[in-house]
Coordinates of C-alpha atoms in Angstrom, one line a residue:
Chain A
M1 CA 0.0 0.0 0.0
T2 CA 1.5 3.3 -1.0
A3 CA 0.8 7.0 -0.9
A4 CA -1.3 6.6 -4.1
T5 CA -4.3 5.7 -2.0
L6 CA -4.1 8.6 0.4
P7 CA -5.9 11.9 0.5
S8 CA -3.3 14.2 -1.0
T9 CA -3.5 16.6 1.9
S10 CA -1.4 14.4 4.1
T11 CA 1.4 14.0 1.6
P12 CA 2.5 17.5 0.7
G13 CA 4.8 17.5 -2.2
A14 CA 4.8 13.8 -2.6
P15 CA 5.1 12.6 -6.2
A16 CA 2.0 10.4 -5.7
A17 CA -0.2 13.5 -5.8
S18 CA 0.6 14.1 -9.4
V19 CA -0.6 10.6 -10.5
A20 CA -4.2 11.5 -10.2
P21 CA -5.7 12.9 -13.4
R22 CA -6.8 16.6 -13.0
T23 CA -8.8 17.2 -9.8
R24 CA -9.8 13.7 -8.7
S25 CA -8.3 12.7 -5.4
P26 CA -7.1 9.2 -4.8
R27 CA -10.0 8.7 -2.5
Q28 CA -12.5 9.7 -5.1
L29 CA -10.8 7.3 -7.5
A30 CA -11.1 4.5 -5.0
V31 CA -14.8 5.2 -4.5
R32 CA -15.3 5.1 -8.3
R33 CA -13.5 1.8 -8.6
F34 CA -15.6 0.4 -5.7
L35 CA -18.8 1.5 -7.3
G36 CA -17.7 -0.1 -10.6
R37 CA -18.0 -3.5 -9.0
P38 CA -21.7 -4.5 -8.9
V39 CA -21.2 -7.5 -6.5
A40 CA -19.4 -5.3 -3.9
V41 CA -22.2 -2.7 -4.2
A42 CA -24.8 -5.4 -3.8
G43 CA -23.0 -6.6 -0.6
L44 CA -23.0 -3.1 0.7
V45 CA -26.8 -2.8 0.1
V46 CA -27.4 -6.1 2.0
I47 CA -25.3 -4.9 4.9
L48 CA -27.2 -1.6 5.1
A49 CA -30.4 -3.5 5.0
F50 CA -29.4 -5.7 7.9
I51 CA -28.2 -2.7 9.9
V52 CA -31.7 -1.2 9.4
I53 CA -33.3 -4.5 10.4
A54 CA -31.1 -4.6 13.6
V55 CA -31.9 -1.0 14.5
A56 CA -35.6 -1.1 13.7
A57 CA -36.2 -4.6 14.9
P58 CA -39.1 -3.7 17.2
L59 CA -40.9 -1.9 14.4
L60 CA -40.3 -4.6 11.8
A61 CA -40.9 -7.8 13.8
P62 CA -44.5 -9.0 13.5
Y63 CA -44.5 -10.7 16.9
D64 CA -42.7 -10.5 20.2
P65 CA -39.5 -12.6 19.7
I66 CA -39.6 -14.2 23.2
A67 CA -43.4 -14.5 23.6
T68 CA -44.3 -18.2 23.7
S69 CA -47.5 -19.6 22.4
W70 CA -48.8 -23.1 23.3
S71 CA -51.3 -23.0 20.4
A72 CA -48.6 -22.6 17.7
I73 CA -45.8 -25.0 18.5
R74 CA -43.5 -25.9 15.5
K75 CA -45.9 -24.7 12.8
A76 CA -44.6 -24.8 9.3
P77 CA -44.2 -21.4 7.5
S78 CA -47.5 -19.9 6.7
A79 CA -49.1 -16.5 5.9
A80 CA -49.3 -15.8 9.6
H81 CA -45.8 -17.0 10.4
W82 CA -43.6 -16.5 7.3
M83 CA -40.7 -18.6 8.7
G84 CA -42.9 -20.8 10.9
T85 CA -42.8 -21.1 14.7
D86 CA -40.3 -22.8 17.0
E87 CA -40.5 -25.5 19.7
N88 CA -42.0 -22.9 22.2
G89 CA -44.4 -21.4 19.7
R90 CA -42.3 -18.3 19.1
D91 CA -42.3 -16.6 15.7
V92 CA -39.1 -17.5 13.8
L93 CA -39.2 -14.4 11.6
S94 CA -39.3 -12.1 14.6
R95 CA -36.5 -14.0 16.2
V96 CA -34.4 -13.8 13.0
I97 CA -35.0 -10.1 12.9
F98 CA -34.1 -9.5 16.5
G99 CA -31.2 -12.0 16.1
A100 CA -29.6 -9.5 13.7
R101 CA -28.9 -7.3 16.7
A102 CA -26.6 -9.8 18.4
S103 CA -24.8 -10.7 15.2
M104 CA -24.2 -7.1 13.9
L105 CA -23.3 -5.8 17.3
A106 CA -20.9 -8.7 17.9
G107 CA -19.3 -8.3 14.5
V108 CA -18.7 -4.6 14.9
V109 CA -17.8 -4.4 18.6
S110 CA -15.4 -7.3 18.5
V111 CA -13.6 -5.9 15.5
L112 CA -13.4 -2.5 17.2
I113 CA -11.8 -4.2 20.2
A114 CA -9.4 -6.1 17.9
A115 CA -8.4 -3.0 15.9
G116 CA -8.1 -1.0 19.1
I117 CA -5.5 -3.4 20.5
G118 CA -3.9 -4.5 17.2
V119 CA -3.4 -1.3 15.3
P120 CA -1.6 0.7 18.0
A121 CA 0.5 -2.4 18.7
G122 CA 1.4 -2.8 15.1
L123 CA 2.2 0.8 14.6
I124 CA 4.5 0.8 17.6
A125 CA 6.2 -2.4 16.6
G126 CA 6.7 -1.3 13.0
F127 CA 7.8 2.2 13.9
A128 CA 10.0 1.5 16.9
G129 CA 11.6 -1.6 15.6
G130 CA 14.3 -3.3 17.7
W131 CA 13.4 -5.0 20.9
T132 CA 9.9 -3.5 21.1
D133 CA 9.2 -5.1 17.7
T134 CA 10.7 -8.5 18.7
I135 CA 8.7 -8.7 21.9
L136 CA 5.4 -7.6 20.4
S137 CA 5.9 -10.0 17.4
R138 CA 6.6 -13.0 19.6
I139 CA 3.5 -12.3 21.6
V140 CA 1.5 -12.2 18.4
D141 CA 3.2 -15.5 17.2
A142 CA 2.2 -17.1 20.5
M143 CA -1.5 -16.0 20.2
L144 CA -1.7 -17.0 16.5
A145 CA -0.3 -20.4 17.5
C146 CA -3.6 -21.1 19.3
P147 CA -6.4 -21.8 16.8
F148 CA -8.7 -18.8 16.6
L149 CA -11.9 -20.5 17.7
I150 CA -10.2 -22.6 20.4
L151 CA -8.6 -19.5 21.9
A152 CA -12.0 -17.7 21.8
I153 CA -13.7 -20.7 23.4
A154 CA -11.1 -20.8 26.1
L155 CA -11.4 -17.1 26.8
A156 CA -15.2 -17.2 26.8
A157 CA -15.1 -20.2 29.1
F158 CA -12.9 -18.6 31.7
L159 CA -14.7 -15.2 31.4
G160 CA -18.1 -16.8 31.7
P161 CA -20.7 -17.3 28.9
D162 CA -22.6 -14.2 27.8
L163 CA -22.6 -12.0 24.7
T164 CA -20.3 -9.3 26.1
N165 CA -17.7 -11.9 27.1
A166 CA -18.0 -13.5 23.7
M167 CA -17.3 -10.2 22.0
I168 CA -14.3 -9.6 24.2
A169 CA -13.0 -13.2 23.5
I170 CA -13.5 -12.8 19.7
G171 CA -11.9 -9.3 19.8
V172 CA -8.8 -10.4 21.7
S173 CA -8.4 -13.5 19.5
T174 CA -8.6 -11.3 16.4
A175 CA -6.3 -8.6 17.6
P176 CA -3.0 -10.4 16.4
R177 CA -4.2 -10.3 12.8
F178 CA -4.7 -6.5 13.0
M179 CA -1.3 -6.1 14.6
R180 CA 0.4 -8.0 11.7
V181 CA -1.4 -6.0 9.0
A182 CA -0.7 -2.7 10.8
R183 CA 2.9 -3.6 11.4
A184 CA 3.5 -4.6 7.7
A185 CA 1.8 -1.4 6.5
T186 CA 3.8 0.7 8.9
L187 CA 7.1 -0.8 7.7
D188 CA 6.0 -0.1 4.2
A189 CA 5.0 3.5 4.8
A190 CA 8.0 4.3 7.0
S191 CA 10.3 3.6 4.1
N192 CA 8.8 6.5 2.1
E193 CA 10.9 9.5 1.4
Y194 CA 8.5 12.0 2.9
V195 CA 8.5 10.1 6.2
E196 CA 12.3 10.4 6.2
A197 CA 11.9 14.1 5.4
A198 CA 9.5 14.6 8.2
R199 CA 12.0 13.0 10.6
A200 CA 14.9 15.0 9.2
L201 CA 12.9 18.2 9.8
G202 CA 13.1 17.3 13.5
N203 CA 9.5 16.1 14.1
P204 CA 9.2 14.0 17.3
P205 CA 8.7 10.3 16.5
W206 CA 5.1 10.2 17.8
R207 CA 4.2 13.0 15.5
V208 CA 5.8 11.3 12.5
A209 CA 4.0 8.1 13.4
L210 CA 0.6 9.7 13.8
R211 CA 0.7 12.3 11.1
H212 CA 2.7 10.7 8.4
V213 CA 2.5 6.9 8.9
L214 CA -0.9 6.3 10.4
P215 CA -2.9 7.6 7.4
N216 CA -1.0 5.1 5.2
I217 CA -2.1 2.1 7.2
V218 CA -5.8 3.1 7.1
P219 CA -6.5 1.4 3.7
P220 CA -5.2 -2.1 4.6
V221 CA -6.7 -1.9 8.1
L222 CA -10.1 -1.0 6.5
V223 CA -9.9 -4.1 4.2
Q224 CA -8.8 -6.3 7.1
G225 CA -11.6 -4.8 9.3
T226 CA -14.4 -5.6 6.8
L227 CA -13.2 -9.2 6.3
A228 CA -12.7 -9.5 10.1
I229 CA -16.4 -8.5 10.7
A230 CA -17.4 -11.4 8.5
A231 CA -15.2 -13.8 10.6
A232 CA -16.4 -12.3 13.8
I233 CA -20.1 -12.8 12.9
I234 CA -19.3 -16.4 12.2
A235 CA -17.4 -16.7 15.4
E236 CA -20.2 -15.2 17.5
A237 CA -22.7 -17.5 15.8
S238 CA -20.3 -20.4 16.6
L239 CA -19.9 -19.5 20.2
S240 CA -23.7 -19.0 20.6
F241 CA -24.3 -22.3 18.8
L242 CA -22.0 -23.9 21.4
G243 CA -23.9 -22.1 24.2
L244 CA -21.0 -19.7 25.0
G245 CA -22.5 -16.5 23.5
Q246 CA -26.0 -14.9 23.7
Q247 CA -28.0 -16.8 26.3
P248 CA -31.6 -17.9 25.8
P249 CA -34.3 -16.8 25.6
A250 CA -32.7 -13.7 23.9
P251 CA -32.6 -14.6 20.2
S252 CA -29.3 -15.1 18.3
W253 CA -28.8 -16.9 15.0
G254 CA -26.3 -19.3 16.5
S255 CA -28.4 -20.3 19.5
M256 CA -31.4 -20.7 17.3
L257 CA -29.5 -23.2 15.2
N258 CA -28.4 -25.1 18.3
A259 CA -32.1 -25.5 19.4
A260 CA -33.1 -26.4 15.8
Q261 CA -30.8 -29.4 15.7
R262 CA -33.1 -31.4 18.0
F263 CA -36.1 -31.0 15.6
L264 CA -34.4 -31.4 12.3
S265 CA -36.8 -34.0 10.9
Q266 CA -40.0 -32.5 12.3
A267 CA -39.2 -28.8 11.8
P268 CA -36.4 -28.2 9.2
W269 CA -37.4 -24.5 8.8
L270 CA -36.0 -23.8 12.3
A271 CA -32.5 -24.7 10.9
I272 CA -32.8 -23.1 7.5
F273 CA -33.7 -19.4 8.1
P274 CA -31.2 -18.4 10.9
G275 CA -28.4 -20.1 8.9
L276 CA -29.4 -18.3 5.7
A277 CA -29.3 -15.0 7.6
I278 CA -25.7 -15.7 8.8
F279 CA -24.7 -16.7 5.3
L280 CA -26.1 -13.6 3.7
V281 CA -24.5 -11.2 6.1
V282 CA -21.1 -12.9 6.1
L283 CA -21.1 -13.2 2.3
S284 CA -21.9 -9.5 2.0
F285 CA -19.1 -8.5 4.3
N286 CA -16.7 -10.7 2.3
L287 CA -17.9 -9.2 -1.0
V288 CA -17.4 -5.6 0.3
G289 CA -14.0 -6.6 1.8
D290 CA -12.8 -8.0 -1.5
G291 CA -14.2 -5.0 -3.4
L292 CA -12.5 -2.6 -1.0
R293 CA -9.2 -4.4 -1.5
D294 CA -9.4 -4.1 -5.2
A295 CA -10.5 -0.5 -5.1
L296 CA -7.8 0.7 -2.6
D297 CA -5.0 -1.2 -4.2
P298 CA -5.5 -1.4 -7.9
R299 CA -2.2 -3.2 -8.5
R300 CA -3.4 -6.3 -6.7
R301 CA -5.8 -8.3 -8.7
Chain B
M1 CA 19.9 -25.1 5.7
S2 CA 21.0 -26.4 9.1
G3 CA 21.9 -22.8 10.1
S4 CA 18.5 -21.4 9.2
L5 CA 16.8 -24.4 10.8
G6 CA 18.6 -23.6 14.0
A7 CA 17.5 -20.0 13.8
R8 CA 13.9 -21.2 13.3
I9 CA 14.0 -23.4 16.4
G10 CA 15.5 -20.6 18.3
Q11 CA 12.5 -18.5 17.4
I12 CA 10.1 -21.2 18.3
I13 CA 11.2 -21.6 21.9
P14 CA 10.2 -18.1 23.1
T15 CA 6.9 -18.5 21.2
L16 CA 6.1 -21.7 23.0
L17 CA 7.2 -20.2 26.4
L18 CA 4.8 -17.3 25.7
V19 CA 2.0 -19.7 24.8
S20 CA 2.5 -21.4 28.1
V21 CA 2.3 -18.1 29.9
L22 CA -0.8 -17.3 28.0
V23 CA -2.5 -20.6 28.8
F24 CA -1.4 -20.4 32.5
G25 CA -2.8 -16.8 32.5
L26 CA -6.2 -18.0 31.4
Q27 CA -6.7 -19.3 34.9
Q28 CA -6.5 -15.8 36.3
L29 CA -9.5 -14.7 34.2
M30 CA -11.6 -17.2 36.0
P31 CA -14.2 -15.7 38.4
G32 CA -14.1 -17.2 41.8
D33 CA -11.8 -19.6 43.7
P34 CA -10.7 -22.7 41.7
A35 CA -10.4 -24.7 44.9
L36 CA -14.1 -24.0 45.6
I37 CA -15.1 -25.3 42.1
M38 CA -12.8 -28.4 42.5
A39 CA -14.1 -29.3 45.9
G40 CA -17.7 -29.5 44.5
E41 CA -19.9 -31.0 47.2
E42 CA -17.3 -30.7 49.9
R43 CA -16.8 -27.0 49.5
G44 CA -17.9 -26.4 53.0
D45 CA -15.0 -28.3 54.5
P46 CA -12.1 -26.0 55.1
Q47 CA -9.7 -28.9 55.4
V48 CA -10.6 -30.2 51.9
L49 CA -10.1 -26.7 50.5
A50 CA -6.7 -26.3 52.2
Q51 CA -5.7 -29.7 50.9
I52 CA -6.7 -28.8 47.3
R53 CA -4.9 -25.4 47.6
A54 CA -1.7 -27.1 48.8
E55 CA -1.9 -29.7 46.0
L56 CA -2.3 -27.2 43.2
W57 CA 0.1 -24.7 44.8
L58 CA -2.8 -22.2 44.9
D59 CA -1.4 -20.9 48.3
R60 CA 1.9 -19.9 46.6
S61 CA 2.7 -16.7 44.6
L62 CA 1.8 -16.6 40.9
P63 CA 5.4 -17.1 39.6
E64 CA 5.8 -20.1 41.8
Q65 CA 2.5 -21.5 40.6
Y66 CA 3.7 -21.0 37.0
V67 CA 7.0 -22.7 37.6
H68 CA 5.3 -25.6 39.3
W69 CA 2.8 -26.0 36.5
M70 CA 5.5 -25.6 33.8
D71 CA 7.6 -28.2 35.5
G72 CA 4.7 -30.6 35.2
V73 CA 4.1 -29.7 31.6
L74 CA 7.7 -30.3 30.7
H75 CA 7.4 -33.8 32.3
G76 CA 4.3 -34.5 30.2
N77 CA 2.0 -33.8 33.1
L78 CA -0.8 -31.5 32.0
G79 CA -2.7 -31.8 35.3
Y80 CA -5.7 -33.8 36.2
S81 CA -9.3 -33.4 34.9
W82 CA -11.4 -32.1 37.7
R83 CA -14.4 -34.0 36.5
I84 CA -13.1 -37.5 35.6
R85 CA -10.0 -37.6 37.8
Q86 CA -7.9 -38.7 34.9
P87 CA -4.6 -37.2 33.6
V88 CA -5.4 -34.6 31.0
S89 CA -2.6 -36.0 28.8
Q90 CA -4.3 -39.4 28.8
L91 CA -7.7 -37.9 27.9
I92 CA -6.1 -36.0 25.0
A93 CA -4.2 -39.1 23.8
Q94 CA -7.6 -40.9 23.7
K95 CA -9.4 -38.2 21.7
L96 CA -6.7 -37.0 19.4
P97 CA -6.8 -40.0 17.0
V98 CA -10.5 -39.4 16.3
T99 CA -9.9 -35.8 15.3
L100 CA -6.8 -36.7 13.4
Q101 CA -8.8 -39.2 11.3
L102 CA -11.3 -36.5 10.6
A103 CA -8.6 -33.9 9.9
V104 CA -6.7 -36.1 7.4
M105 CA -9.9 -37.0 5.6
A106 CA -11.0 -33.3 5.5
F107 CA -7.6 -32.2 4.2
A108 CA -7.7 -34.9 1.5
I109 CA -11.1 -33.8 0.4
A110 CA -10.0 -30.1 0.4
V111 CA -7.0 -30.9 -1.8
L112 CA -9.1 -33.0 -4.2
I113 CA -11.5 -30.1 -4.6
G114 CA -9.4 -27.0 -4.1
V115 CA -6.3 -27.7 -6.2
P116 CA -8.1 -28.8 -9.4
A117 CA -10.6 -25.9 -9.0
G118 CA -7.7 -23.5 -8.6
I119 CA -5.9 -24.8 -11.7
V120 CA -9.1 -24.6 -13.8
A121 CA -9.7 -21.0 -12.5
A122 CA -6.2 -19.9 -13.4
V123 CA -6.2 -21.5 -16.9
Y124 CA -9.6 -20.0 -17.7
R125 CA -8.7 -16.7 -16.0
N126 CA -11.5 -14.1 -16.2
R127 CA -13.8 -16.5 -18.0
F128 CA -16.9 -18.5 -17.0
W129 CA -15.0 -21.3 -15.1
D130 CA -12.9 -18.8 -13.2
Y131 CA -16.0 -16.8 -12.1
L132 CA -17.8 -20.0 -11.1
A133 CA -14.9 -21.3 -9.1
N134 CA -14.5 -18.0 -7.3
A135 CA -18.2 -17.7 -6.6
I136 CA -18.4 -21.2 -5.1
G137 CA -15.2 -20.5 -3.1
L138 CA -16.6 -17.3 -1.7
A139 CA -19.9 -19.0 -0.8
G140 CA -17.9 -21.8 0.9
L141 CA -15.9 -19.2 2.9
S142 CA -19.1 -17.5 4.0
T143 CA -21.0 -20.6 5.1
P144 CA -20.7 -21.3 8.9
T145 CA -19.3 -24.8 9.3
F146 CA -22.0 -25.9 11.7
W147 CA -24.8 -24.7 9.5
L148 CA -23.4 -26.6 6.5
G149 CA -23.2 -29.7 8.7
I150 CA -26.9 -29.3 9.8
M151 CA -28.0 -28.7 6.2
L152 CA -26.2 -31.8 5.0
I153 CA -27.7 -33.9 7.8
L154 CA -31.1 -32.6 6.7
L155 CA -30.5 -33.5 3.1
V156 CA -28.4 -36.7 3.3
S157 CA -29.6 -38.3 6.5
V158 CA -33.1 -37.0 7.0
Q159 CA -34.4 -36.7 3.4
L160 CA -32.3 -39.2 1.5
Q161 CA -31.4 -41.5 4.5
W162 CA -28.1 -42.4 2.9
L163 CA -25.8 -41.8 5.9
P164 CA -26.2 -41.8 9.7
P165 CA -26.7 -38.3 11.1
S166 CA -24.3 -38.7 14.0
G167 CA -22.1 -41.0 15.9
Y168 CA -18.6 -42.5 15.3
V169 CA -17.1 -45.9 14.7
P170 CA -13.3 -46.2 15.2
L171 CA -11.4 -46.9 12.0
F172 CA -9.9 -50.2 13.2
E173 CA -13.2 -51.6 14.5
D174 CA -15.1 -51.4 11.2
W175 CA -13.6 -49.3 8.5
R176 CA -16.7 -49.2 6.3
Q177 CA -18.9 -48.0 9.2
S178 CA -16.1 -45.6 10.2
L179 CA -16.0 -44.0 6.8
A180 CA -19.8 -43.8 6.7
T181 CA -19.8 -41.9 10.0
T182 CA -16.9 -39.6 9.1
I183 CA -17.3 -38.8 5.4
M184 CA -20.0 -36.1 5.9
P185 CA -18.2 -34.4 8.8
A186 CA -14.9 -34.5 6.9
F187 CA -16.6 -32.9 3.9
V188 CA -18.0 -30.1 6.1
L189 CA -14.6 -29.6 7.7
G190 CA -12.8 -29.7 4.4
N191 CA -15.1 -27.2 2.7
A192 CA -13.5 -24.0 4.1
I193 CA -10.0 -25.3 3.4
A194 CA -10.9 -26.2 -0.1
A195 CA -12.0 -22.6 -0.7
I196 CA -8.7 -21.3 0.7
L197 CA -6.6 -23.8 -1.3
M198 CA -8.5 -22.9 -4.4
R199 CA -7.7 -19.2 -4.0
H200 CA -4.0 -19.9 -3.3
T201 CA -3.6 -22.4 -6.1
R202 CA -5.2 -20.0 -8.5
S203 CA -2.9 -17.1 -7.7
A204 CA 0.2 -19.4 -7.6
M205 CA -0.7 -20.8 -11.0
L206 CA -1.2 -17.4 -12.5
T207 CA 2.3 -16.4 -11.4
A208 CA 3.7 -19.7 -12.7
L209 CA 2.0 -19.4 -16.1
D210 CA 3.6 -16.0 -16.5
Q211 CA 7.1 -17.4 -16.2
D212 CA 9.7 -17.7 -19.0
Y213 CA 10.0 -21.4 -18.8
V214 CA 6.3 -21.8 -19.4
R215 CA 6.7 -19.6 -22.5
T216 CA 9.6 -21.8 -23.6
A217 CA 7.6 -25.0 -23.0
R218 CA 4.8 -23.5 -25.2
A219 CA 7.2 -22.4 -27.8
K220 CA 8.5 -26.0 -28.0
G221 CA 5.0 -26.9 -29.2
L222 CA 3.9 -28.8 -26.1
R223 CA 0.2 -29.3 -25.7
E224 CA -1.3 -26.7 -23.3
W225 CA -2.4 -29.2 -20.7
T226 CA 1.1 -30.7 -20.6
V227 CA 2.5 -27.2 -20.0
V228 CA 0.0 -26.5 -17.3
L229 CA 0.3 -29.8 -15.5
R230 CA 3.9 -30.8 -16.0
H231 CA 5.6 -27.4 -15.9
A232 CA 3.5 -24.8 -14.2
L233 CA 1.7 -26.9 -11.6
R234 CA 5.0 -28.3 -10.2
N235 CA 6.1 -24.9 -9.2
A236 CA 2.8 -23.6 -8.2
L237 CA 2.3 -26.4 -5.7
I238 CA 5.3 -25.2 -3.6
P239 CA 3.4 -22.4 -1.8
V240 CA 0.3 -24.6 -1.6
V241 CA 2.1 -27.3 0.3
T242 CA 3.2 -24.9 3.1
L243 CA -0.2 -23.5 3.2
G244 CA -1.5 -26.9 4.2
A245 CA 0.3 -26.7 7.5
L246 CA -0.9 -23.2 8.2
E247 CA -4.5 -24.3 7.9
L248 CA -4.2 -26.8 10.7
G249 CA -5.6 -24.1 13.0
T250 CA -8.6 -23.7 10.7
L251 CA -9.0 -27.5 10.8
L252 CA -8.9 -27.7 14.6
S253 CA -11.2 -24.8 15.1
G254 CA -13.6 -26.3 12.6
A255 CA -13.4 -29.7 14.2
V256 CA -14.8 -28.2 17.5
L257 CA -18.0 -27.3 15.7
T258 CA -18.1 -30.3 13.3
E259 CA -17.7 -32.8 16.1
Q260 CA -20.5 -31.0 18.1
V261 CA -22.9 -31.1 15.1
F262 CA -22.2 -34.8 14.3
S263 CA -21.7 -36.0 17.9
I264 CA -18.2 -37.3 17.3
P265 CA -16.3 -37.9 20.5
G266 CA -13.0 -36.2 19.4
F267 CA -10.8 -33.4 20.6
G268 CA -13.2 -30.6 19.7
K269 CA -16.1 -32.2 21.6
M270 CA -13.8 -32.7 24.6
I271 CA -13.0 -29.0 24.9
V272 CA -16.7 -28.0 24.6
D273 CA -17.7 -30.6 27.2
A274 CA -14.8 -29.5 29.5
V275 CA -16.0 -25.8 29.2
F276 CA -19.5 -26.7 30.4
N277 CA -18.2 -29.0 33.2
R278 CA -15.9 -26.1 34.2
D279 CA -13.1 -28.6 33.9
Y280 CA -10.4 -25.9 33.4
P281 CA -7.3 -28.1 33.3
V282 CA -8.7 -29.9 30.3
V283 CA -9.4 -26.6 28.5
Q284 CA -5.8 -25.4 29.3
G285 CA -4.3 -28.7 28.1
V286 CA -6.2 -28.6 24.9
V287 CA -5.1 -25.1 24.1
L288 CA -1.5 -25.9 25.0
V289 CA -1.4 -29.1 22.9
T290 CA -3.1 -27.5 19.8
A291 CA -0.6 -24.5 20.0
F292 CA 2.3 -26.9 20.2
L293 CA 1.0 -29.0 17.3
Y294 CA 0.6 -25.8 15.2
V295 CA 4.1 -24.6 15.9
L296 CA 5.5 -28.0 15.2
L297 CA 3.7 -28.3 11.9
N298 CA 4.8 -24.9 10.9
L299 CA 8.4 -26.0 11.4
I300 CA 7.8 -29.1 9.4
A301 CA 6.3 -26.9 6.6
D302 CA 9.3 -24.7 6.6
V303 CA 11.7 -27.7 6.3
L304 CA 9.4 -29.2 3.6
Y305 CA 9.5 -25.9 1.7
V306 CA 13.3 -26.1 1.4
V307 CA 13.2 -29.8 0.5
I308 CA 10.7 -29.3 -2.3
N309 CA 12.2 -26.1 -3.6
P310 CA 15.6 -26.9 -5.0
R311 CA 16.5 -23.2 -5.4
L312 CA 16.5 -22.8 -1.6
R313 CA 18.7 -25.7 -0.9
G314 CA 22.1 -24.8 0.4
A315 CA 20.7 -21.4 1.4

């Protein structure tokens, strides 16, 4: 990732600014490239739709997601219940709608935690070098040696099972990836001439790091962040499926699938719809992530 | 090569030490007193509590506790399961072969699907087959392992009634039954790796097809598929082989969910059961052993990389 993807204001006098034709900034070019990819745009639309669903869940859901009804147990999809009802007579559509809250929240919050730990660590490691880098890199190696989900399960287990702890566990387990991406981008950016010039002018290291290096690592971190949300949503669903995330009766797609397993032959719709919702959201984040990568770094195809 | 290998091993030791600190540190996150959990029914008896504390060195300082625990680990003692009163190492040794069978089958399926798909995608770059392979790969990456498992059970076991939905028969007991119980979980587990392998094979093949020796081979008048399979693939497979080792973590993470869905009594099911039984030494043991396996496999991959790639020999 180079200065070519930066807003030109942060690179005064850098040759990269002259690459852009006429008045279009690199950022505008990236937006144009992204919009030129229909699948990525479609992914973005689906994500926005799910954000609306999560926020407006009480307005959109036809029924109370936790109200049980003994007269409507495991009813197949119908006009009254579009996705059928579950083993307690609850409306599956309403639960899928409210389940979007846990998934979207977990996806975004755990990635914010991961980036909040990983990006500063990567910036420091890449910029300071030497022993600081060695120590931080070894810690990351150690964390990456533990399989992601197993580390998250262990953390969630020791912290205690609930949605907040699941988000912390996923965030901490994802942090090393952000550290690696931020560190590599920092090393890449720090070798630029304008960074050297900024240092030579007598700027203190923190100022060079924040003003001249940090903007350079935003694009790769953005790509990593989008793809990490996809992984975090799957991870939250996995932990909830195992019983380590959102606790019943609060709806979450993962725990709905856990319950659905027991009624697979009698009520397959219980297993189909929550899974489809996870698949759609995760696919959309992956599409947007891939689109962002191509838009921000046109050399990589 | 021996020099760089020595350097690699030198790098691994601090990593493993840090892993051990991390795993030991997990205990500190636990709410409440471990002695109380361990004592179970006898938690009211101060004598029992004192005895447990002395046994686990819980009455000592943290560094002392760590050294004591580490001393055990280095002697192959991963502690005792609080639930079943069995050595953790013994439990792991019992369950690991089950997961290993699953993992090997899953990896074989992933290679059989992912590598040919990657070759086809690269050869037909930016044409229909490439788009199709990419679309299926992306869908595979976006499908949660456990949901794919549930859907397959619904289709293959409930609707078609071809295979049993759950359970496990050991390989040496009855290999036919064993394959019948593991083929579906192995496919589910291999799915994500197949997608990753496809992407890597594709990009490695694209690089290889761009090389001078491929142009030379074509100029000699060799048939296109001979060029692709005999000249390009050989070099493209080098990065793919090392990738295999790196995906062990994905396999083990996936195994936790797959074994849960298909009720297979392996490594992954053990850690989930241990979590619900609050059997913390087992959880710690599993994390430690998986991390060790991962580091070891990475080392093997590095060595393999040098062995397969003649250009790196003598380096």
